[in-house]
PDB file of C-alpha atoms in Angstrom:
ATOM      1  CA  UNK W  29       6.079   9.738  -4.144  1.00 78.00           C
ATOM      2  CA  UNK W  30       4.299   7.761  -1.278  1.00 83.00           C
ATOM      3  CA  UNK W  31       3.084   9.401   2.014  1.00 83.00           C
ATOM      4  CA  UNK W  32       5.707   9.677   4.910  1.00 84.00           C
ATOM      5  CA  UNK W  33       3.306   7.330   7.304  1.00 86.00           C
ATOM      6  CA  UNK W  34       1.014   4.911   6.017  1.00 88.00           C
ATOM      7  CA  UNK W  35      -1.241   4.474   9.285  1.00 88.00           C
ATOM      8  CA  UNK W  36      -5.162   6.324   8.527  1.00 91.00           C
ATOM      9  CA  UNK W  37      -7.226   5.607   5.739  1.00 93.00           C
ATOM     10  CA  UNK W  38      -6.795   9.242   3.795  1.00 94.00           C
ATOM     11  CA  UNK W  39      -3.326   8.195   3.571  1.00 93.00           C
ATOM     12  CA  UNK W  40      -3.563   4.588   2.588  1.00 94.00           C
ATOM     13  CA  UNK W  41      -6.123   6.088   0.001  1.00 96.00           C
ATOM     14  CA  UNK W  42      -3.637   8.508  -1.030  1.00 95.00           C
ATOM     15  CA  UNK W  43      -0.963   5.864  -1.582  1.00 95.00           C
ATOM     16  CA  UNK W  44      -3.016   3.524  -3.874  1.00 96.00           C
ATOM     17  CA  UNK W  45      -4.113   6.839  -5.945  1.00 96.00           C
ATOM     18  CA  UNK W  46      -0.631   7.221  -6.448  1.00 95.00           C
ATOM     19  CA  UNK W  47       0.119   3.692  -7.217  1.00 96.00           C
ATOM     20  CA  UNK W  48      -2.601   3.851  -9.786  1.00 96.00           C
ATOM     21  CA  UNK W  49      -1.496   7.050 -11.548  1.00 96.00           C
ATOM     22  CA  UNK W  50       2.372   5.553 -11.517  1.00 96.00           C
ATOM     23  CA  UNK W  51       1.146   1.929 -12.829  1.00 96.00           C
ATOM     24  CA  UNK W  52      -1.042   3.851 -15.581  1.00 95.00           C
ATOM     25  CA  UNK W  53       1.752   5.916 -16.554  1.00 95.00           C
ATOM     26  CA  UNK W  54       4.262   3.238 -16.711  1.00 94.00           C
ATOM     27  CA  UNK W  55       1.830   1.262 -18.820  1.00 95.00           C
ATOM     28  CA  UNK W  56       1.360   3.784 -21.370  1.00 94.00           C
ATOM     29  CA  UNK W  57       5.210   5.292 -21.285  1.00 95.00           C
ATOM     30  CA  UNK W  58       6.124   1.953 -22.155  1.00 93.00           C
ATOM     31  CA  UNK W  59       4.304   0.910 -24.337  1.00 92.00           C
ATOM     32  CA  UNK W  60       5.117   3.949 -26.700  1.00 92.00           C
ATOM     33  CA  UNK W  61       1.595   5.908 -26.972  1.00 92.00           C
ATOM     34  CA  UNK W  62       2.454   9.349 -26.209  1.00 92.00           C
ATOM     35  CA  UNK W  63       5.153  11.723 -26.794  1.00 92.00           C
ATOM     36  CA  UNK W  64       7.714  12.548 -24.118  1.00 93.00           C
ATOM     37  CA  UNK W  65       6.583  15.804 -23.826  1.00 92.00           C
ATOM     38  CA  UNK W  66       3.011  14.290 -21.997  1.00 94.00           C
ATOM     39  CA  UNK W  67       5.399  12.893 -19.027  1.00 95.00           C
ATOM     40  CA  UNK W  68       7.362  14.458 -15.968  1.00 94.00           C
ATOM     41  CA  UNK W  69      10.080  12.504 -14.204  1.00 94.00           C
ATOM     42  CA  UNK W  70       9.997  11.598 -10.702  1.00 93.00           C
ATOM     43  CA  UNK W  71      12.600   9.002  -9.136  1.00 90.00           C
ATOM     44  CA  UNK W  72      11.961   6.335  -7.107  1.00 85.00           C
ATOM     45  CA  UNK W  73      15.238   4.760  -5.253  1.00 83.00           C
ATOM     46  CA  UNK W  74      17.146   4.118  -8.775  1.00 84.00           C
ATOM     47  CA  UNK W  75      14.300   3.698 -10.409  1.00 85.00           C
ATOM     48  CA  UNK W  76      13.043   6.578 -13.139  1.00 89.00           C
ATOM     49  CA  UNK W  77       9.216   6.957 -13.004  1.00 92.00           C
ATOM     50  CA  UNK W  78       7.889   8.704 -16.200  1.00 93.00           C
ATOM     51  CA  UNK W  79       4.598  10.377 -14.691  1.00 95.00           C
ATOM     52  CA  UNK W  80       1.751  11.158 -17.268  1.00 94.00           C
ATOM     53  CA  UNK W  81       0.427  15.023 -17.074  1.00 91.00           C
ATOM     54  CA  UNK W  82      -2.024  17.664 -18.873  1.00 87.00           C
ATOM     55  CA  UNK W  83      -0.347  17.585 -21.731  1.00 85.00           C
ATOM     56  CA  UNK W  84      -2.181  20.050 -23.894  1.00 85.00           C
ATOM     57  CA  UNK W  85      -0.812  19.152 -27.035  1.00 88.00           C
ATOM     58  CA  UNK W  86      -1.723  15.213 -26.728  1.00 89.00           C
ATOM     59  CA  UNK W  87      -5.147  15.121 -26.643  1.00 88.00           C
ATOM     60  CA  UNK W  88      -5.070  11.479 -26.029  1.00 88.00           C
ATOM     61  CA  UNK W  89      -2.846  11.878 -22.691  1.00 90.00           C
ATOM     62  CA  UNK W  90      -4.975  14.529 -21.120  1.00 90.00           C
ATOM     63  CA  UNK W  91      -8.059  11.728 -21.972  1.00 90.00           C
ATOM     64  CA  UNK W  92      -5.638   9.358 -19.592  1.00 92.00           C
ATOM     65  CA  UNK W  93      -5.419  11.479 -16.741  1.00 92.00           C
ATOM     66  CA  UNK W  94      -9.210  12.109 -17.003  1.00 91.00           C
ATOM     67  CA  UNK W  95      -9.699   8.465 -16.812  1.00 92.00           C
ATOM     68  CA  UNK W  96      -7.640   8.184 -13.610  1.00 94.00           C
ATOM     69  CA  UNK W  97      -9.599  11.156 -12.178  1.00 94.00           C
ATOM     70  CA  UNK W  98     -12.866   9.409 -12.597  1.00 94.00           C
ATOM     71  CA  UNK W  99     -11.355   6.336 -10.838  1.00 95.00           C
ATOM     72  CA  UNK W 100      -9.877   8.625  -8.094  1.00 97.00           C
ATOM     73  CA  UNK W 101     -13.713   9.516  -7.341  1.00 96.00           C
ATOM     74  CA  UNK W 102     -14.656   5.623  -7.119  1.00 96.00           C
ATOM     75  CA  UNK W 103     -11.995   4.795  -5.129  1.00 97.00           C
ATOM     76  CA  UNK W 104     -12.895   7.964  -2.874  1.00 97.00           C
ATOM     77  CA  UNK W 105     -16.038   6.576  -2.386  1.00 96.00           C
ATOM     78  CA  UNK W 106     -15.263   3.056  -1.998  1.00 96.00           C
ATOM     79  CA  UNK W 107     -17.421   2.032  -4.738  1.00 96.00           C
ATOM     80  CA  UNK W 108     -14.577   0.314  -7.786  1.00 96.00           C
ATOM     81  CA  UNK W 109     -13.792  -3.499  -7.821  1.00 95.00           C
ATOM     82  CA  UNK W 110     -12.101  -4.183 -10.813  1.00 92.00           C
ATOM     83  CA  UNK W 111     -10.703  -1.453 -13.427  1.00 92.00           C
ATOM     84  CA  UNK W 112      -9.694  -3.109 -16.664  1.00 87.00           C
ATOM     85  CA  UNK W 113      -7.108  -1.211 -19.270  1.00 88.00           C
ATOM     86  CA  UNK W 114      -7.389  -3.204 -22.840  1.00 89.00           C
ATOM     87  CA  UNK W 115      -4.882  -2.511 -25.415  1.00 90.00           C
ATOM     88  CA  UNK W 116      -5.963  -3.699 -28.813  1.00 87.00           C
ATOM     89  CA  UNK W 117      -7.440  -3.679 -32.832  1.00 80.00           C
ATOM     90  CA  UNK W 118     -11.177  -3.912 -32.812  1.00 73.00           C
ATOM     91  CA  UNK W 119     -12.709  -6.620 -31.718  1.00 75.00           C
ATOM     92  CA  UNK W 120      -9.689  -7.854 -30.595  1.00 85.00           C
ATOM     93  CA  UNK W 121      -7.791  -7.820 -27.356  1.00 89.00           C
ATOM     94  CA  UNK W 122      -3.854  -7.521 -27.091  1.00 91.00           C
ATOM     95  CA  UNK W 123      -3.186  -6.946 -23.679  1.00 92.00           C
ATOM     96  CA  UNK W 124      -5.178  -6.393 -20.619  1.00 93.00           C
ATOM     97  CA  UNK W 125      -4.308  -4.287 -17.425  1.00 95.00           C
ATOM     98  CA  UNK W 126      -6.532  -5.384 -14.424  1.00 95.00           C
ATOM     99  CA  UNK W 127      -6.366  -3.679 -10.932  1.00 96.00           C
ATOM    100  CA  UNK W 128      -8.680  -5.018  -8.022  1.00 96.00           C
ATOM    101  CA  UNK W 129      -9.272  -3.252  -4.840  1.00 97.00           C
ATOM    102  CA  UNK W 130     -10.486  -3.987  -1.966  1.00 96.00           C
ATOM    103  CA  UNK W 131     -11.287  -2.089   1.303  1.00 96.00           C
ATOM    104  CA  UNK W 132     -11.027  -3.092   4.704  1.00 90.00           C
ATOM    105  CA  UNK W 133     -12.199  -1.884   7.698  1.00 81.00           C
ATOM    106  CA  UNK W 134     -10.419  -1.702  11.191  1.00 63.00           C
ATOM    107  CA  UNK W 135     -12.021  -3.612  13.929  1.00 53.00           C
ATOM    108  CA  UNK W 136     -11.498  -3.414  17.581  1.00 48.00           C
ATOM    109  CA  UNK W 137      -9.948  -6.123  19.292  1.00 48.00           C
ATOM    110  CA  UNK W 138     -10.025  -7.051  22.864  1.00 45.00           C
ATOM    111  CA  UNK W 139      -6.180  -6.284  24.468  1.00 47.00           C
ATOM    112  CA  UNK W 140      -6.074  -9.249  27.420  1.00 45.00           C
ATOM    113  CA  UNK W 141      -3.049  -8.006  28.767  1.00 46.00           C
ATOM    114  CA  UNK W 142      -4.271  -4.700  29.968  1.00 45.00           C
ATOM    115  CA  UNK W 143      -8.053  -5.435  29.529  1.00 47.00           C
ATOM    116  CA  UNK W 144      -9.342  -2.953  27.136  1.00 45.00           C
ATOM    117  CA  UNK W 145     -10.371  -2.706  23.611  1.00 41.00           C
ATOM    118  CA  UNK W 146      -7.354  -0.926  21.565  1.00 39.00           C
ATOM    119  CA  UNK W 147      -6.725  -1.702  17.237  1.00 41.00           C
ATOM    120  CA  UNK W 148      -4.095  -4.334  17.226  1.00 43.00           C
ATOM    121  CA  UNK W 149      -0.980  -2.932  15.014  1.00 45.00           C
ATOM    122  CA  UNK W 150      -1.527  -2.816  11.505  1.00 53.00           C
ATOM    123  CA  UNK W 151       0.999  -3.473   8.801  1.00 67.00           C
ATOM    124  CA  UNK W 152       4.216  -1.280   8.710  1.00 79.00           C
ATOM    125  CA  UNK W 153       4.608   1.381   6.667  1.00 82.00           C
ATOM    126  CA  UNK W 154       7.981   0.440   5.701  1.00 85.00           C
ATOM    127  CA  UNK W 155       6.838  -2.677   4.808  1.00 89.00           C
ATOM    128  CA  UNK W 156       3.789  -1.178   2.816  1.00 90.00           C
ATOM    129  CA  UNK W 157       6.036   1.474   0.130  1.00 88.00           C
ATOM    130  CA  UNK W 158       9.181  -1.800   0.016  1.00 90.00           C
ATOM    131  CA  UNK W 159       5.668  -3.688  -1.421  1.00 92.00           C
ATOM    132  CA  UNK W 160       4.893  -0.417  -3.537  1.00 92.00           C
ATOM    133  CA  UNK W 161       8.423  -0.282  -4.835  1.00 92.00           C
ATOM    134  CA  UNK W 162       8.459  -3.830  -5.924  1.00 93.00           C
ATOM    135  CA  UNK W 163       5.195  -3.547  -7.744  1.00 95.00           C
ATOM    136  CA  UNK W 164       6.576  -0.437  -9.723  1.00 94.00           C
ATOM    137  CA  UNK W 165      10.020  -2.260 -10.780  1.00 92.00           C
ATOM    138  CA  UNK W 166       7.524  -5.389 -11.593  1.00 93.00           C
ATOM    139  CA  UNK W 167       5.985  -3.821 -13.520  1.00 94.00           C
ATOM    140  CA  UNK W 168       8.822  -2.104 -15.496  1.00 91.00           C
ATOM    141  CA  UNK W 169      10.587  -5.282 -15.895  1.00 89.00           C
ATOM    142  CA  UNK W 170       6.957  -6.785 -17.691  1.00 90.00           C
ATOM    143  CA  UNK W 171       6.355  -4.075 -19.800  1.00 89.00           C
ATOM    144  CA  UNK W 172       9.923  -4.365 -21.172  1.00 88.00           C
ATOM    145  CA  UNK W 173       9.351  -8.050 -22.148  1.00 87.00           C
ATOM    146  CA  UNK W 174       6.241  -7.744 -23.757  1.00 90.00           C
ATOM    147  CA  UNK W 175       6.437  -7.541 -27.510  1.00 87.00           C
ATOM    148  CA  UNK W 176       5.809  -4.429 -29.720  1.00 87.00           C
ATOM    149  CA  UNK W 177       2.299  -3.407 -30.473  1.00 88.00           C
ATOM    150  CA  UNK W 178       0.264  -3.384 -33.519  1.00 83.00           C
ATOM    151  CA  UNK W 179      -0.170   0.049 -35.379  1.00 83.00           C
ATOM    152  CA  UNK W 180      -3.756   0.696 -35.279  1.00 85.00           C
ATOM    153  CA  UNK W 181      -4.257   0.325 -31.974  1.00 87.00           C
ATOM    154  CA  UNK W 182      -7.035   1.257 -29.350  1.00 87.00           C
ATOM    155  CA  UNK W 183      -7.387   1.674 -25.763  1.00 88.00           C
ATOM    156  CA  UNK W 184     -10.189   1.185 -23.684  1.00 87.00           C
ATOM    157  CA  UNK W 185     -11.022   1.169 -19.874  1.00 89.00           C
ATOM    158  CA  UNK W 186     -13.986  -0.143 -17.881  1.00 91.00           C
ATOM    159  CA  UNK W 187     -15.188  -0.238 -14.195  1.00 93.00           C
ATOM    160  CA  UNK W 188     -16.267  -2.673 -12.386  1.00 93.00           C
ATOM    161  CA  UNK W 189     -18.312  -2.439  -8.804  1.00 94.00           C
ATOM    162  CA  UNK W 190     -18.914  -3.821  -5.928  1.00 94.00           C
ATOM    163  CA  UNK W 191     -23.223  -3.660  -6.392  1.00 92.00           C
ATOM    164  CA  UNK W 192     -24.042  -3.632  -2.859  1.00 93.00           C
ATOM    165  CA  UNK W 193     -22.812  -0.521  -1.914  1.00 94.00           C
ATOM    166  CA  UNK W 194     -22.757   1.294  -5.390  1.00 95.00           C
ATOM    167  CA  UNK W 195     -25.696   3.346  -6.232  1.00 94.00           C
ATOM    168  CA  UNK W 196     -27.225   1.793  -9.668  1.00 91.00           C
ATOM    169  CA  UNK W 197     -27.154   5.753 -11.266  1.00 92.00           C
ATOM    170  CA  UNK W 198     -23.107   6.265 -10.163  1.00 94.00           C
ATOM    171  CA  UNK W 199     -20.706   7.512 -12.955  1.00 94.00           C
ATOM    172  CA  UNK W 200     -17.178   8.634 -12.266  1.00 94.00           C
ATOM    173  CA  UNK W 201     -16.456  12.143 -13.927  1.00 90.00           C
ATOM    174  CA  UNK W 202     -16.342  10.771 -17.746  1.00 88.00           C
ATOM    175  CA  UNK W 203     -17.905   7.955 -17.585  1.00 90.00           C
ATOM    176  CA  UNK W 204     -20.979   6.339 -18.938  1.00 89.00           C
ATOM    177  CA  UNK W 205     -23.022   3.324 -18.566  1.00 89.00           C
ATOM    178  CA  UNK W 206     -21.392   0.269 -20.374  1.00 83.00           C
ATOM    179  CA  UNK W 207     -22.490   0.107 -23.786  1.00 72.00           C
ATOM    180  CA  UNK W 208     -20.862  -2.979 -25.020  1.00 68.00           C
ATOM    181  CA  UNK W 209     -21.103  -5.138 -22.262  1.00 58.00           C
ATOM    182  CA  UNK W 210     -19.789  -9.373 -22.672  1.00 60.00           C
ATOM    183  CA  UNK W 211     -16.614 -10.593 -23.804  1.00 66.00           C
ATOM    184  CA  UNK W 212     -13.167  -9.598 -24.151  1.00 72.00           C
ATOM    185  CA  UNK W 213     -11.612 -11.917 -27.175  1.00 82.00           C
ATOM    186  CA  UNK W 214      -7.925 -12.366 -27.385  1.00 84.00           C
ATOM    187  CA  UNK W 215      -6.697 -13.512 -31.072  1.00 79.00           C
ATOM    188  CA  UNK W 216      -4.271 -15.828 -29.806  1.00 82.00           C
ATOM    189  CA  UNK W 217      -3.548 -17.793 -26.438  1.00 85.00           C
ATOM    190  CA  UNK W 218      -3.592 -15.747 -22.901  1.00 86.00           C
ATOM    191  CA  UNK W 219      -2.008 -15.753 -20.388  1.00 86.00           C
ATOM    192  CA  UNK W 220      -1.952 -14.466 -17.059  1.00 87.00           C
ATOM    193  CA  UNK W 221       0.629 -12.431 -15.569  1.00 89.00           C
ATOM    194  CA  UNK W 222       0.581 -11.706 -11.594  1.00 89.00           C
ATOM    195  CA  UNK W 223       2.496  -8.564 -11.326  1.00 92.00           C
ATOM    196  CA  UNK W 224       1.664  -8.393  -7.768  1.00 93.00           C
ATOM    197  CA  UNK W 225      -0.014  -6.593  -4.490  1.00 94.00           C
ATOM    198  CA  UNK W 226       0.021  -3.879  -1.813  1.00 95.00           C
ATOM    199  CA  UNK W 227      -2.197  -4.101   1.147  1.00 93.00           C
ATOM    200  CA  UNK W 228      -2.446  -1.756   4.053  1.00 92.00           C
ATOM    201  CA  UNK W 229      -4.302  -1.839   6.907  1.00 92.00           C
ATOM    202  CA  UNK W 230      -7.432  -0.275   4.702  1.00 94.00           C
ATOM    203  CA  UNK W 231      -6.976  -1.239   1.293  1.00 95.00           C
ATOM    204  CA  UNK W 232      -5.634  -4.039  -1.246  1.00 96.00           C
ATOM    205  CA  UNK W 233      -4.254  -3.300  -4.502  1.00 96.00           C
ATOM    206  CA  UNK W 234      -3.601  -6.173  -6.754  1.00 96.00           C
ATOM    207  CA  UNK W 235      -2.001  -5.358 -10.764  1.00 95.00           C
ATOM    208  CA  UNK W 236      -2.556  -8.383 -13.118  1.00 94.00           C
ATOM    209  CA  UNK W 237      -1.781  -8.389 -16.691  1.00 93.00           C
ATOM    210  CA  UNK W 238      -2.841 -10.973 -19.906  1.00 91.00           C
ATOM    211  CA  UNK W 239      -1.696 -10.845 -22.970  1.00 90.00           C
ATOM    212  CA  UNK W 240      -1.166 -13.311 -25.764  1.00 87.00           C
ATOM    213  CA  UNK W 241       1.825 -15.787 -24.655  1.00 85.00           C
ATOM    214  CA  UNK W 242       3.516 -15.699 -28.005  1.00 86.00           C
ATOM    215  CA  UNK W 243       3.494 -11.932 -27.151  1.00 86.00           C
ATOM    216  CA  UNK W 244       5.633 -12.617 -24.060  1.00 85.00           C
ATOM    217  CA  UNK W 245       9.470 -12.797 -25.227  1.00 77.00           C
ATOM    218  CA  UNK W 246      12.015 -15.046 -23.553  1.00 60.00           C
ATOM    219  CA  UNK W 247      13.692 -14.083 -20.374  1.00 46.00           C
ATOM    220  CA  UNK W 248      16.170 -14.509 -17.894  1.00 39.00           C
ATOM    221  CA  UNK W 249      14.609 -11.673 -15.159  1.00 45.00           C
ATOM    222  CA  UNK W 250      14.676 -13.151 -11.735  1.00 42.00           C
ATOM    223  CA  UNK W 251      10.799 -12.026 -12.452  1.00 43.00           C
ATOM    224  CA  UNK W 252       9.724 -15.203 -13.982  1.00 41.00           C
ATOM    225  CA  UNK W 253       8.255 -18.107 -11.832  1.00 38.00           C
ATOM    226  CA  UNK W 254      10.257 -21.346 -11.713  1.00 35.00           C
ATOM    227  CA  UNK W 255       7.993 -22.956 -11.537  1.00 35.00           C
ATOM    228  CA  UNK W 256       5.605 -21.533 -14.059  1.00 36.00           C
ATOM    229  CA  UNK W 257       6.854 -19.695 -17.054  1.00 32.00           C
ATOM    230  CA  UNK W 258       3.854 -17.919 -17.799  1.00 33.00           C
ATOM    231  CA  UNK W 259       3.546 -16.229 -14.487  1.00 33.00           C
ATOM    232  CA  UNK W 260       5.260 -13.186 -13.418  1.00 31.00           C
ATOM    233  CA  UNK W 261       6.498 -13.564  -9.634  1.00 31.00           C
ATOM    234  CA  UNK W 262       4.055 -12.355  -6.979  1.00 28.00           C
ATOM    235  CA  UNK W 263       5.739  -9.317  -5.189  1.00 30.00           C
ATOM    236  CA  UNK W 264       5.020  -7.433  -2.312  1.00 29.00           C
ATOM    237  CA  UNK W 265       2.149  -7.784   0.348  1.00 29.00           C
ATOM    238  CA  UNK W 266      -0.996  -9.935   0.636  1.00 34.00           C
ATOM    239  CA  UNK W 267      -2.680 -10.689   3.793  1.00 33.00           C
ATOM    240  CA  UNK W 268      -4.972 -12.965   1.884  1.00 39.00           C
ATOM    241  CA  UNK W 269      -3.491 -15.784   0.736  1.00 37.00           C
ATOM    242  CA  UNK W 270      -5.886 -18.065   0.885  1.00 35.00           C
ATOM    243  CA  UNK W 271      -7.855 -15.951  -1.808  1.00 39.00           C
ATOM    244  CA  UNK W 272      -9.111 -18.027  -4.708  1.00 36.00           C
ATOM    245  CA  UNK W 273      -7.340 -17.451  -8.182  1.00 39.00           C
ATOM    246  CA  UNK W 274      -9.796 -15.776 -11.101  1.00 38.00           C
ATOM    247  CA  UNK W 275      -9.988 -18.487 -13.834  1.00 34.00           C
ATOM    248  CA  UNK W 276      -9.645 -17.250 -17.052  1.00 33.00           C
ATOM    249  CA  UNK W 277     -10.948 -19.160 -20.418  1.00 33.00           C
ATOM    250  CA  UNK W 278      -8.553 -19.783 -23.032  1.00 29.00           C
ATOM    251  CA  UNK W 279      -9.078 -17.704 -26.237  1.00 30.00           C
ATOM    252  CA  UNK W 280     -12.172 -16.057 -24.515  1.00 36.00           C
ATOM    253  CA  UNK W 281     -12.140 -13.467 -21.446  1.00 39.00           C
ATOM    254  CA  UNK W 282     -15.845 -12.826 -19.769  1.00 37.00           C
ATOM    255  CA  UNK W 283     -15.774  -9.178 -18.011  1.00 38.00           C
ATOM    256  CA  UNK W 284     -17.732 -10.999 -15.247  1.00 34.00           C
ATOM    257  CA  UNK W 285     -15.412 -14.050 -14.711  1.00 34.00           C
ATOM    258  CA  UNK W 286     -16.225 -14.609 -11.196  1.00 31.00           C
ATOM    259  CA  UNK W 287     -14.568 -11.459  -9.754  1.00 34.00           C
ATOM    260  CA  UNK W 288     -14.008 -13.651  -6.981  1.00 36.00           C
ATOM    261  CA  UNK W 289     -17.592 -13.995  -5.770  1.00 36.00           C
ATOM    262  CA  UNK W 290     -20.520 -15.190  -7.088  1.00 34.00           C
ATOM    263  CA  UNK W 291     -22.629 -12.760  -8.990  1.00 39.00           C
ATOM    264  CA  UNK W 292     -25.817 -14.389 -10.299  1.00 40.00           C
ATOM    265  CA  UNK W 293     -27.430 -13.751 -13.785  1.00 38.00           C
ATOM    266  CA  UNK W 294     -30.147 -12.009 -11.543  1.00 40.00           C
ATOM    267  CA  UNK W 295     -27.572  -9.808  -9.889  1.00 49.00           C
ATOM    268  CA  UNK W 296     -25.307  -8.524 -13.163  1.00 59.00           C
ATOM    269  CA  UNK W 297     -22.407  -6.683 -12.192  1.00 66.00           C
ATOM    270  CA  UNK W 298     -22.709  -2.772 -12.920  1.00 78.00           C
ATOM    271  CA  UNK W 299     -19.738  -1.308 -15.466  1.00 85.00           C
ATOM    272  CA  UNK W 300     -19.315   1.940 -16.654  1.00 84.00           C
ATOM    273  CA  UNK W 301     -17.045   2.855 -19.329  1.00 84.00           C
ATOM    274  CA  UNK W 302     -15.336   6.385 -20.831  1.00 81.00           C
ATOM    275  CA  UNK W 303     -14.885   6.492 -24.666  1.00 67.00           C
ATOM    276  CA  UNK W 304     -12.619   4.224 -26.551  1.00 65.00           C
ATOM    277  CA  UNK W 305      -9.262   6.045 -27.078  1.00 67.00           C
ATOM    278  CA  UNK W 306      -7.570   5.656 -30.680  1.00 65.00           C
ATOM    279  CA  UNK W 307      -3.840   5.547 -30.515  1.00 67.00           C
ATOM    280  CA  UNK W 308      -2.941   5.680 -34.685  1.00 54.00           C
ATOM    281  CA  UNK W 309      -0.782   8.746 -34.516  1.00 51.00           C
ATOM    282  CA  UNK W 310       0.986   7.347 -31.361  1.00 56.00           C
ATOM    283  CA  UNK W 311       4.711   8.179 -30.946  1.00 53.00           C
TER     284      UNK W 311
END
């Protein structure tokens, strides 16, 4: 499932494609919206991954895979911030699947010891796919204390950028400008759910998840904070701490909520969207 060594960029890229693809199927294998047929199986340790394909008799699972092409391409280029997956009845929000990356660059560092420049080690790769596994099984154990889903339900997806580097006309394959830009509303009270992170020495991958707390059943998974009962456990790697938290309003969730920077009104955030995805006839 994950590259053998985890030390150039192509194949850190390569392992948070396939992190993305494995968290998206998860998401929607769990959750019940396509048949079996639209899934192959793939093991990880103990751990049974159901892997979304081109299934051409679910129209709605070939849609998904489409989707994660087009972020493939932003990722490639080094243009996506935030990708958001919302589960929910129109106008309404049930849950909310949020994935942030970020991309680092190596920089030379002075060795004193034999007095030349040389990249100081970077993370291990071991370390990197023990992070990956733990984000998977995270993951798993959320989705199967979440609550069951509405009937007429929709999903949705949008993009968000970093605007600096992004060039104002960029679309991943099947996607489109934003048409219904502002606010994500959630019927009840949300809550925030930190599945956890992956970082390598060229990208960070952080998976997030809010849904309505009434929606979250009661638990004894060693998943659950102690000390916080609405948070799910960070897991696996993140060299940056110190990283401010996203705050998120109560009953009301801005696509623009800070994104950990400032972003003034004069400097609006670019998102692209693909169509909205209706899920009655789901399995």
């Amino acid at each position: 499932l994950f590259p053998e060594s985890i030390a150039t960029e192509q194949q850190s890229l390569v392992l948070v494609k396939r992190l993305l693809a494995i968290s998206m199927s998860c998401i929607t294998y769990m959750r019940g919206l396509f048949p079996e047929s639209s899934y192959g199986t793939r093991y990880l340790d103990d751990l049974c991954l159901k892997i979304l394909r081109e299934d051409k008799s679910c129209l709605g699972s070939l849609q998904i895979v489409k989707w994660i092409q087009g972020c493939f391409d932003a990722l490639e280029k080094q243009y996506v911030n935030l990708g958001f997956y919302a589960l929910g009845s129109n106008p309404t929000v049930t849950e909310m699947y949020q994935f942030k990356f970020k991309y680092k660059k190596k920089v030379p560092q002075m060795d004193i010891s034999s007095n030349h420049r040389a990249f100081v080690a970077g993370l291990c790769s071991k370390d990197v796919k023990q992070a990956s596994r733990l984000l998977l099984r995270t993951l798993y154990l959320l989705m199967q204390d979440l609550g069951p889903l509405p009937n007429d339900i929709t999903l949705s997806m949008k993009l968000l950028y970093y605007n600096d580097v992004t060039p104002k006309d960029y679309q991943p394959p099947g996607f489109k400008e934003d048409g219904s830009p502002g606010d994500l509303l959630f019927a009840g009270d949300p809550i925030n759910l930190r599945v956890g992170s992956v970082s390598t020495d060229f990208h960070l991958m952080k998976v997030r998840v809010t849904t309505e707390k009434k929606r979250v059943r009661k638990t004894d998974s060693n998943v659950i904070q102690k000390n916080g009962p609405t948070e799910i456990s960070h897991q696996g790697l993140d060299c940056e701490e110190d990283e401010e938290e996203e705050s998120i309003k109560i009953n009301l969730l801005n696509l623009a909520f800070s994104q950990e920077e400032a972003v003034g009104p004069e400097k609006k955030r670019k998102v692209s969207e693909p169509e909205k995805l209706p899920l009655n006839g789901r399995k």
